[in-house]
PDB file of C-alpha atoms in Angstrom:
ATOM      1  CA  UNK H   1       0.000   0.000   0.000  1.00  0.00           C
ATOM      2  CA  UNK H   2       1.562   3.548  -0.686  1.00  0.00           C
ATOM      3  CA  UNK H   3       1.545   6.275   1.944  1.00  0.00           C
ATOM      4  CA  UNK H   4       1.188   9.639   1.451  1.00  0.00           C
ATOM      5  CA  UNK H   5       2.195  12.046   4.835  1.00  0.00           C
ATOM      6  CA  UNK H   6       0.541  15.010   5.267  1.00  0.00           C
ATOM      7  CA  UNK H   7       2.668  17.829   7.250  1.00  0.00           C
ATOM      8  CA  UNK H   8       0.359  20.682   8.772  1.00  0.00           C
ATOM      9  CA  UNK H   9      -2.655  18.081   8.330  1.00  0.00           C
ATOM     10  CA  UNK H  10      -5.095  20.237  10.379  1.00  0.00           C
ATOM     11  CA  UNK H  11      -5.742  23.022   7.462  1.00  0.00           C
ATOM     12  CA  UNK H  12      -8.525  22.711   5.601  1.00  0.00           C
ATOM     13  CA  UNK H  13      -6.354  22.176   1.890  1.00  0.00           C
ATOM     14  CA  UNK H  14      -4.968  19.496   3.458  1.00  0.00           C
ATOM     15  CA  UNK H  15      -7.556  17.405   5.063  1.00  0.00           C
ATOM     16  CA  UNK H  16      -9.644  17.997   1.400  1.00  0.00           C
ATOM     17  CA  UNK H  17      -6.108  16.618  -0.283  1.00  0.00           C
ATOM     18  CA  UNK H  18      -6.315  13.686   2.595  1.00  0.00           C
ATOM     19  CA  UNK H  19      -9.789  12.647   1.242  1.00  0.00           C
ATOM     20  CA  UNK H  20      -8.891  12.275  -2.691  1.00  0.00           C
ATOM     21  CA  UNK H  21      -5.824  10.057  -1.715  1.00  0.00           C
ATOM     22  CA  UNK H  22      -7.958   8.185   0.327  1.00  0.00           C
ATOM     23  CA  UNK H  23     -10.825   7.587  -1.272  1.00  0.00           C
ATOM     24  CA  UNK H  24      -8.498   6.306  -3.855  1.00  0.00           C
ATOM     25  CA  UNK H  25      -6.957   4.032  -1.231  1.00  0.00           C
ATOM     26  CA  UNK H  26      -3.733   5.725   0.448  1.00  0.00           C
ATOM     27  CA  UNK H  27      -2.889   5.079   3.441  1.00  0.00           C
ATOM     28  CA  UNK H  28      -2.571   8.594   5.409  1.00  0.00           C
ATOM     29  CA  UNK H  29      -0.050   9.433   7.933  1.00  0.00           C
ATOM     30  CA  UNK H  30      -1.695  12.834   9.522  1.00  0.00           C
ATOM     31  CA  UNK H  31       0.924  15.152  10.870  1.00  0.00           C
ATOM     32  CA  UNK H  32       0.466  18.620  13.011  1.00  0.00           C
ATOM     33  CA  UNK H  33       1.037  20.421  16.163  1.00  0.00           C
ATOM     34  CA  UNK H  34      -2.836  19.598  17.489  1.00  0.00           C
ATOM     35  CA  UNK H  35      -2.686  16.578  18.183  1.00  0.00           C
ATOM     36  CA  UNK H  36      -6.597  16.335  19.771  1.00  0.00           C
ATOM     37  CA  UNK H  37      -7.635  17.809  16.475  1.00  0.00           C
ATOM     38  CA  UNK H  38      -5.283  15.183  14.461  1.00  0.00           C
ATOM     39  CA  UNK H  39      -7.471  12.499  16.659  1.00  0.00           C
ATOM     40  CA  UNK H  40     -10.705  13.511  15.157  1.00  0.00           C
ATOM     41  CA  UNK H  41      -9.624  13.407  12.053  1.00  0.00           C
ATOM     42  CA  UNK H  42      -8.336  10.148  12.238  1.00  0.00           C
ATOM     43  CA  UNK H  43     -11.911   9.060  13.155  1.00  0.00           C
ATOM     44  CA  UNK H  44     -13.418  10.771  10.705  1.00  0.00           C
ATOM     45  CA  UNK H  45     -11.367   9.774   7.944  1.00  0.00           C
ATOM     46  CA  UNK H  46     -11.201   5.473   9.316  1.00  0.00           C
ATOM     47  CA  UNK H  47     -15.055   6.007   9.465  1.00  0.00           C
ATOM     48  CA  UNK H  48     -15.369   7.301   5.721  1.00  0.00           C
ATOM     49  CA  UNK H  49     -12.697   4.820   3.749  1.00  0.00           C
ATOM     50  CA  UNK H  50     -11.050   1.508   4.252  1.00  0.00           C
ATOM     51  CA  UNK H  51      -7.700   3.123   4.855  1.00  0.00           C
ATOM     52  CA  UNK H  52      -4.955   3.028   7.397  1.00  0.00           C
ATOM     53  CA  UNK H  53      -4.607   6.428   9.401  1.00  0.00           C
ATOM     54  CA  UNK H  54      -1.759   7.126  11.269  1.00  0.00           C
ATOM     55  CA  UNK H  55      -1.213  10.376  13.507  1.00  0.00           C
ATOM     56  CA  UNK H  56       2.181  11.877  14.303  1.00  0.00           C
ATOM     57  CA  UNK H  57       3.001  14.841  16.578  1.00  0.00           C
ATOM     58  CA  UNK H  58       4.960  17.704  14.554  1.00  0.00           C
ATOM     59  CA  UNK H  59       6.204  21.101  15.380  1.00  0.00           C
ATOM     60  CA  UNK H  60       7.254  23.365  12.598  1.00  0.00           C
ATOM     61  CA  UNK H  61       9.410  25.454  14.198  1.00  0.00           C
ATOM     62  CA  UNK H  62      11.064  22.802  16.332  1.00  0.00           C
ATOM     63  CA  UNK H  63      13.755  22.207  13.755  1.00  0.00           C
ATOM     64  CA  UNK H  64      15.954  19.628  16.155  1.00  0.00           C
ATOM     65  CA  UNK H  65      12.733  17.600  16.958  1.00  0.00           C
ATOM     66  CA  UNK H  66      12.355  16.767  12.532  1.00  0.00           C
ATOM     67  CA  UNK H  67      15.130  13.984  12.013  1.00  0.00           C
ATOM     68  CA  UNK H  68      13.688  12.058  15.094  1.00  0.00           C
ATOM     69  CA  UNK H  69       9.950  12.513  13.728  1.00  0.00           C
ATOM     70  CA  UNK H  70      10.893  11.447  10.300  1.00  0.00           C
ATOM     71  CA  UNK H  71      12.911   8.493  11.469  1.00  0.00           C
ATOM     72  CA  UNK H  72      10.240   7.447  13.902  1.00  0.00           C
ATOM     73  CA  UNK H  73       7.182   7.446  11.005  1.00  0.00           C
ATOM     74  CA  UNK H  74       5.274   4.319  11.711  1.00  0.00           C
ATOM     75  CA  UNK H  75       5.751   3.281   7.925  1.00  0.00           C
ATOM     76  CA  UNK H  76       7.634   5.106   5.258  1.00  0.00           C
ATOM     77  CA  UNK H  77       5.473   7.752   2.745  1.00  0.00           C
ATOM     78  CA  UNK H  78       5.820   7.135  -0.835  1.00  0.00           C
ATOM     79  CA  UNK H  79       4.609  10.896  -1.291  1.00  0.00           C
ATOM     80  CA  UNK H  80       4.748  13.767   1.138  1.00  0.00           C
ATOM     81  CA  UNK H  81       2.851  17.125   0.995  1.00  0.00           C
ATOM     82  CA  UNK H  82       3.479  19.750   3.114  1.00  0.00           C
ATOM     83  CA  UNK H  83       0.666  22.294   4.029  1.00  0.00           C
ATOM     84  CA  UNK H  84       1.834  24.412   7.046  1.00  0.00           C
ATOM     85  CA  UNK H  85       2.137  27.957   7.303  1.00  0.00           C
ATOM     86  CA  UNK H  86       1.153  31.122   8.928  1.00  0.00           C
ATOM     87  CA  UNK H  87       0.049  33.966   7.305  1.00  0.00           C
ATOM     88  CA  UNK H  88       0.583  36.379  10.488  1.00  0.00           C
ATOM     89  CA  UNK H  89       0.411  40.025  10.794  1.00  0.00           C
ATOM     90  CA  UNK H  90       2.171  41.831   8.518  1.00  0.00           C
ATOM     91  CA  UNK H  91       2.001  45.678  10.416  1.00  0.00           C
ATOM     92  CA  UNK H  92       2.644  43.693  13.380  1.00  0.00           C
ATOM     93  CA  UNK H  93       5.686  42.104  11.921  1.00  0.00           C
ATOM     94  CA  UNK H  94       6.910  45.351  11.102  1.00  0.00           C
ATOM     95  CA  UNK H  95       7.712  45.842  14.430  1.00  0.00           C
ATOM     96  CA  UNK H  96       7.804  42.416  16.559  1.00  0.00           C
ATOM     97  CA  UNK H  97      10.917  40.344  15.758  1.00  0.00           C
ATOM     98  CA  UNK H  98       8.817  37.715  17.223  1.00  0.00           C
ATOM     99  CA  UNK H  99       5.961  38.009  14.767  1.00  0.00           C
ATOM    100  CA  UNK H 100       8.558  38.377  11.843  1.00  0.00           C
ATOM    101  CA  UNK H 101      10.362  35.367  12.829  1.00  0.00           C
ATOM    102  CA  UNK H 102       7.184  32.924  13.113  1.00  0.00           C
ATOM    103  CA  UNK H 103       6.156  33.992   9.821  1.00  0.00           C
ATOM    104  CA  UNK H 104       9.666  33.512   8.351  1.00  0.00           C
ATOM    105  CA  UNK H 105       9.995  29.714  10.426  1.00  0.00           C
ATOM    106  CA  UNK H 106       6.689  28.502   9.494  1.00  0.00           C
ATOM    107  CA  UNK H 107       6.448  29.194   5.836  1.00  0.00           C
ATOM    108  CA  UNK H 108      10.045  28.534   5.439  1.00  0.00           C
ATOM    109  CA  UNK H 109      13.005  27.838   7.529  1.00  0.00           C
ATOM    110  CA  UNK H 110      10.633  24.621   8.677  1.00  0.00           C
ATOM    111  CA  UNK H 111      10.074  23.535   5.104  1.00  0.00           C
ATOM    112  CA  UNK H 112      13.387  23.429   4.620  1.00  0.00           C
ATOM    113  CA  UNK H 113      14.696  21.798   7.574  1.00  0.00           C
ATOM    114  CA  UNK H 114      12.317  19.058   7.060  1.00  0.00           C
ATOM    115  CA  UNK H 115      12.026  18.719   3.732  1.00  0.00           C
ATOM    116  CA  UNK H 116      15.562  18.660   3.585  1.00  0.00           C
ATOM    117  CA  UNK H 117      15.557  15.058   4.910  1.00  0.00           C
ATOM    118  CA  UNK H 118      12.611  13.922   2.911  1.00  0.00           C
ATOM    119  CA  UNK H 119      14.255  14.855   0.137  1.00  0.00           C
ATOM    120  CA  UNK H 120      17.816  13.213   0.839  1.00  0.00           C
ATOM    121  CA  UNK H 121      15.543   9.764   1.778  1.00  0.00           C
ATOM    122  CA  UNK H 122      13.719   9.704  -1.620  1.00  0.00           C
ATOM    123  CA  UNK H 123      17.107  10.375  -3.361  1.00  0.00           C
ATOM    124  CA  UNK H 124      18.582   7.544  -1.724  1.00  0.00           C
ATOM    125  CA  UNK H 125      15.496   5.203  -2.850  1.00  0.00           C
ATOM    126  CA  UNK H 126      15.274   6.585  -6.160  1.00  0.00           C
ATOM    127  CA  UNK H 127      11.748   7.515  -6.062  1.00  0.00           C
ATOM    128  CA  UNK H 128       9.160   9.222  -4.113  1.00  0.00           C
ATOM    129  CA  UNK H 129       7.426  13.089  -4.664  1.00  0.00           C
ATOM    130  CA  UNK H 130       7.175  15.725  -2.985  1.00  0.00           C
ATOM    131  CA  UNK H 131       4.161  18.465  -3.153  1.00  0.00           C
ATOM    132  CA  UNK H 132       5.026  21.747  -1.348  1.00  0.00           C
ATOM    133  CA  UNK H 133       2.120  24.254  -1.259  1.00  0.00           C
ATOM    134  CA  UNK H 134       3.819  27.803  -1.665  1.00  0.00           C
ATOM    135  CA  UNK H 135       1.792  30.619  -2.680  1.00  0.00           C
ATOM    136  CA  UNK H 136       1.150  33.424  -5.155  1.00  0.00           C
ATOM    137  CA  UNK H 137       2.146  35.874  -3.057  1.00  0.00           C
ATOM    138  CA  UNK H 138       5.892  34.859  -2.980  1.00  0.00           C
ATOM    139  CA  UNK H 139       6.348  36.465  -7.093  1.00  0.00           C
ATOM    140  CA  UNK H 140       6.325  39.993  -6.518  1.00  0.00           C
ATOM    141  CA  UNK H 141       6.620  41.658  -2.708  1.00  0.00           C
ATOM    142  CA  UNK H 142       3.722  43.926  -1.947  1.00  0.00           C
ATOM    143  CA  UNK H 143       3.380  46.281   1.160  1.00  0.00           C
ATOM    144  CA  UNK H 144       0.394  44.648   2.464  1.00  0.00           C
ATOM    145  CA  UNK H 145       2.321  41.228   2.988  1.00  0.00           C
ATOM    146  CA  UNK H 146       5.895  41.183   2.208  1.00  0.00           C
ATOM    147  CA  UNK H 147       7.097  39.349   4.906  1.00  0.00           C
ATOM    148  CA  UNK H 148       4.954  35.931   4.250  1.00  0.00           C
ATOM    149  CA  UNK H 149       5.363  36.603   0.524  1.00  0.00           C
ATOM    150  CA  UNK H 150       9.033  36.772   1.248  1.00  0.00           C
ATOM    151  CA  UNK H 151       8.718  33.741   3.132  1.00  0.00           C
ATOM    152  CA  UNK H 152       6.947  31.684   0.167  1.00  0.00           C
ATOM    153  CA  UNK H 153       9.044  33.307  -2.511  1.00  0.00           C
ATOM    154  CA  UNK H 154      11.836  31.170  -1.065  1.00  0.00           C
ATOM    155  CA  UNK H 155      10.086  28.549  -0.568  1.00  0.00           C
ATOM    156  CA  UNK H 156       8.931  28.436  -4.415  1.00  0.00           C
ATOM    157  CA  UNK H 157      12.791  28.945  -4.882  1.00  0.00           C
ATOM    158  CA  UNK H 158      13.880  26.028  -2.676  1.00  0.00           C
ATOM    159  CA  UNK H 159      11.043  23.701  -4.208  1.00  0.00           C
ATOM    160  CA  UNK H 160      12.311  24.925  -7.856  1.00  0.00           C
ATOM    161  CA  UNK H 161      15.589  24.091  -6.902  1.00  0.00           C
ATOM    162  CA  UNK H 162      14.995  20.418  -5.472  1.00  0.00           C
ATOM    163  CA  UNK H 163      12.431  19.627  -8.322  1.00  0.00           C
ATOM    164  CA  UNK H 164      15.978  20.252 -10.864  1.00  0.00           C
ATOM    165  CA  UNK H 165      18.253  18.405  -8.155  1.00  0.00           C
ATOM    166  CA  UNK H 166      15.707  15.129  -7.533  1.00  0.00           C
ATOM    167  CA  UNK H 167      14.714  14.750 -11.161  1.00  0.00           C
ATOM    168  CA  UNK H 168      17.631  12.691 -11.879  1.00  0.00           C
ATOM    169  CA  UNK H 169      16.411  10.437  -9.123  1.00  0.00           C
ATOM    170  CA  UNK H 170      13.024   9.721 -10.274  1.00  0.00           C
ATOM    171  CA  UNK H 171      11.902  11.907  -7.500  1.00  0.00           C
ATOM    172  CA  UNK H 172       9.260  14.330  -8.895  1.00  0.00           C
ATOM    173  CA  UNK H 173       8.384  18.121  -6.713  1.00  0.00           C
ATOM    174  CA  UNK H 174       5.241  19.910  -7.175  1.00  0.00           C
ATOM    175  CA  UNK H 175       5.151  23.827  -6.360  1.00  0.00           C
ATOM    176  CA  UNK H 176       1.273  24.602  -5.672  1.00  0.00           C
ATOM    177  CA  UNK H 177       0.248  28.223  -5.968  1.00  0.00           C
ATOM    178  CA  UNK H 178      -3.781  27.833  -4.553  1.00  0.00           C
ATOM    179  CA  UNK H 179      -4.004  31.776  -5.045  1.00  0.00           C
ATOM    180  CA  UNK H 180      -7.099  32.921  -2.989  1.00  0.00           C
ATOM    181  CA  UNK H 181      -8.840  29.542  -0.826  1.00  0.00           C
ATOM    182  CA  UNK H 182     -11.665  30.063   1.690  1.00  0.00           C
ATOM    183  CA  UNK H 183     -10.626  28.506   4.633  1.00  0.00           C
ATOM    184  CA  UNK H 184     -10.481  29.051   8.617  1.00  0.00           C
ATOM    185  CA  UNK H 185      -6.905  31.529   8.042  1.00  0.00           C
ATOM    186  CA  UNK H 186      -8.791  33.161   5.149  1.00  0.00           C
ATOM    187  CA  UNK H 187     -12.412  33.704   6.649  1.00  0.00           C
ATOM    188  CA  UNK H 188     -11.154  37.251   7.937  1.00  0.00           C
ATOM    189  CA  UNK H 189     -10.653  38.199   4.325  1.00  0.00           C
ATOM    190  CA  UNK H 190     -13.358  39.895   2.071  1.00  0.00           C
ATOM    191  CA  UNK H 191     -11.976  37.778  -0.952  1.00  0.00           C
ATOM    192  CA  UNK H 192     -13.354  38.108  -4.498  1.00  0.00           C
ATOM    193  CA  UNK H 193     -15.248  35.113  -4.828  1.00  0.00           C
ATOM    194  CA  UNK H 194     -14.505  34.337  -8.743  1.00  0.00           C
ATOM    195  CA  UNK H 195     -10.891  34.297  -7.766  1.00  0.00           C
ATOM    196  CA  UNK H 196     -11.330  32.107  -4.834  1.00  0.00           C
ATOM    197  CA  UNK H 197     -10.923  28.271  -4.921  1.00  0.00           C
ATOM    198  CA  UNK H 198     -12.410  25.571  -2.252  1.00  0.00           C
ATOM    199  CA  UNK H 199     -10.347  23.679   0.130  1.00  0.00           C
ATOM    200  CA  UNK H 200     -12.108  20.917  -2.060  1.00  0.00           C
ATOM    201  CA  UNK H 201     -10.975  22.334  -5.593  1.00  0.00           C
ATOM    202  CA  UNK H 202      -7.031  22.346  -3.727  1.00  0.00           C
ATOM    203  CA  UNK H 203      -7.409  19.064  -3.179  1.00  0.00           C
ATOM    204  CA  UNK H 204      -8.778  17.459  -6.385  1.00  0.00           C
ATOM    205  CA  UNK H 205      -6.158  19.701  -8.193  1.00  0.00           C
ATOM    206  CA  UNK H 206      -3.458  18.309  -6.078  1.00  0.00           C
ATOM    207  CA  UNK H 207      -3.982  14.349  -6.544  1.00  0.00           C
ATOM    208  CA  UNK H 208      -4.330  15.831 -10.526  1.00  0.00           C
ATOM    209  CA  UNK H 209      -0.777  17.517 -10.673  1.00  0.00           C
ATOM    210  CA  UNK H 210       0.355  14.190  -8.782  1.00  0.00           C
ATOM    211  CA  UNK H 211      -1.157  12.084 -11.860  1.00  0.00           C
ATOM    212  CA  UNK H 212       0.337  13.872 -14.369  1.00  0.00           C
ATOM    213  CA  UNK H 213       3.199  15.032 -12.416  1.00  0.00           C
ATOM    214  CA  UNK H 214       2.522  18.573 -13.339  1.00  0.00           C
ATOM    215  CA  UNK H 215       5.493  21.218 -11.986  1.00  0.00           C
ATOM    216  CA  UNK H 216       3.849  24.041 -10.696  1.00  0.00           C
ATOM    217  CA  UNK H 217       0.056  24.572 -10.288  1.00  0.00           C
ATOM    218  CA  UNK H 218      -2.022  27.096 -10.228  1.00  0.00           C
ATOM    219  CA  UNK H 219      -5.206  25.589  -8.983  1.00  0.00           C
ATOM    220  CA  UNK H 220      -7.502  28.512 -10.410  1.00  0.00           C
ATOM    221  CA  UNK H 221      -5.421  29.057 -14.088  1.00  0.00           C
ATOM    222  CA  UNK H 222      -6.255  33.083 -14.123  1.00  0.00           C
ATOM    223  CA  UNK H 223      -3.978  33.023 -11.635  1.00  0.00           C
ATOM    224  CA  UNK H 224      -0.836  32.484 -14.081  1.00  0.00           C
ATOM    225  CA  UNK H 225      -2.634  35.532 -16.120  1.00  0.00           C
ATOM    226  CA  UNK H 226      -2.881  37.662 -12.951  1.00  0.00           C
ATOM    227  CA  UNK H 227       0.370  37.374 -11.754  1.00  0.00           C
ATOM    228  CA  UNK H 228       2.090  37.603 -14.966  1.00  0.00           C
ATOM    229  CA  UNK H 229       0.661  40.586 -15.335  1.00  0.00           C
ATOM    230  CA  UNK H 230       1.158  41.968 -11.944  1.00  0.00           C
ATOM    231  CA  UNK H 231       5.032  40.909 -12.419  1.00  0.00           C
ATOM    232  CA  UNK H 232       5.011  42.878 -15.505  1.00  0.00           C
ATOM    233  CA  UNK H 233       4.179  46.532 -13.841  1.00  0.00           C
ATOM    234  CA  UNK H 234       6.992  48.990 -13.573  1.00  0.00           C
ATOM    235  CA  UNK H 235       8.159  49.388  -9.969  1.00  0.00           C
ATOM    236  CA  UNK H 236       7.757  53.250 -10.102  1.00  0.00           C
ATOM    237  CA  UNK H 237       4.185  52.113 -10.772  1.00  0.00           C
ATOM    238  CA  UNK H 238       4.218  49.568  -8.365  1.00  0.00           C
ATOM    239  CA  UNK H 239       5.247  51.876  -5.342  1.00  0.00           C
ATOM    240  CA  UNK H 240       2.031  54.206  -6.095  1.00  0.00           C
ATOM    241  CA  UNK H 241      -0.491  51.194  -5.863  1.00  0.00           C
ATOM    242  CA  UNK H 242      -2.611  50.265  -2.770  1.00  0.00           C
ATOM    243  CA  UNK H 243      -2.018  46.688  -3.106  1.00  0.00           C
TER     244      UNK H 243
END
């Protein structure tokens, strides 16, 4: 049976991605912080498909706890896709170190550090993918949210990078771009509804780019339109706009 792990399996994108693989008959290894939340789902998801669910406790941000929780997986993931973040505060930010850093740790630093090993494993075995969910807000740094677009833009870079370095290896990388999704981090938000997806589109789209081992996807296409041409505006332009 294959295995896919889920890191930051409480979000919404990920629990609707943990429900095409299963249906389809993965085996799930759930993976987050909550572990009382992680519990439910494990019911939930047992009750709903004939499919092994495992749970796993997993910190982010606790970089020296990652090589211990990968080694101590209860079986070994074929595929892994990673979902955490934290979209923070970016005024806030501006000022706290504190707020700065968690945004920086959590959308990056913790990709990397686990990923890192992931990625070294599946090299080894000469197979295996990886799906990293990045965002569109990492291609051009806007005032509103530079510091989490900063965060993603590396992570789109570091996920570009190890797509070119594993493909020699059989190992395939996605880079997922959602763009706009209604979920719990989002329901703040007064988001345009034709340019907003459902946890439920993320998730078919996901198993899709996994079938046809797609590079990067968008999961709503306009989104390659709209940020091409929000890339393409001069940056004396660019200052002047309220975005």
């Amino acid at each position: 049976m294959n295995y896919i792990l889920i890191l930051g399996a409480t979000s919404d994108m990920a629990y609707a991605t943990a429900l095409e693989f299963a249906k389809r008959g993965w085996g799930l290894i759930l993976a987050a912080r909550n572990t009382k939340q992680l519990s439910v789902l494990k019911q939930d998801l047992q009750s709903r498909f004939d499919v092994p669910v495992h749970t796993s406790n997993f910190e982010a941000a606790d970089f020296e706890s990652h090589a211990g929780f990968y080694e101590q997986l209860p079986v070994q993931p074929q595929l892994t896709a990673l979902f955490f973040g934290y979209l923070g505060e970016q005024q806030k930010a501006q000022t706290d170190w504190q707020e700065a850093k968690q945004i920086i740790d959590a959308n990056y630093t913790g990709a990397v550090s686990i990923l890192n090993l992931i990625a070294n494993d599946y090299e080894q075995k000469k197979g295996g993918c990886i799906i990293g969910v990045s965002s569109v807000a990492g291609e051009r740094g806007r005032k509103s949210n530079y510091l989490y677009g900063s965060a993603k833009a590396g992570l789109t870079a570091y996920l570009s990078g190890l797509r070119n370095r594993l493909a020699a290896a059989g190992v395939h990388v996605v880079t997922v771009k959602p763009g706009f999704v209604a979920t719990r981090m989002t329901e703040h938000l007064n988001l345009p509804k034709p340019l907003t997806a459902s946890p439920e589109q993320v998730g078919k789209a996901i198993y899709g780019a996994y079938q046809k081992q797609t590079n990067v996807l968008y999961v709503l296409p306009v989104w390659r339109l709209i940020m091409q041409n929000i890339k393409m505006i001069p940056e004396a332009v660019f200052k002047k706009m309220n975005l």
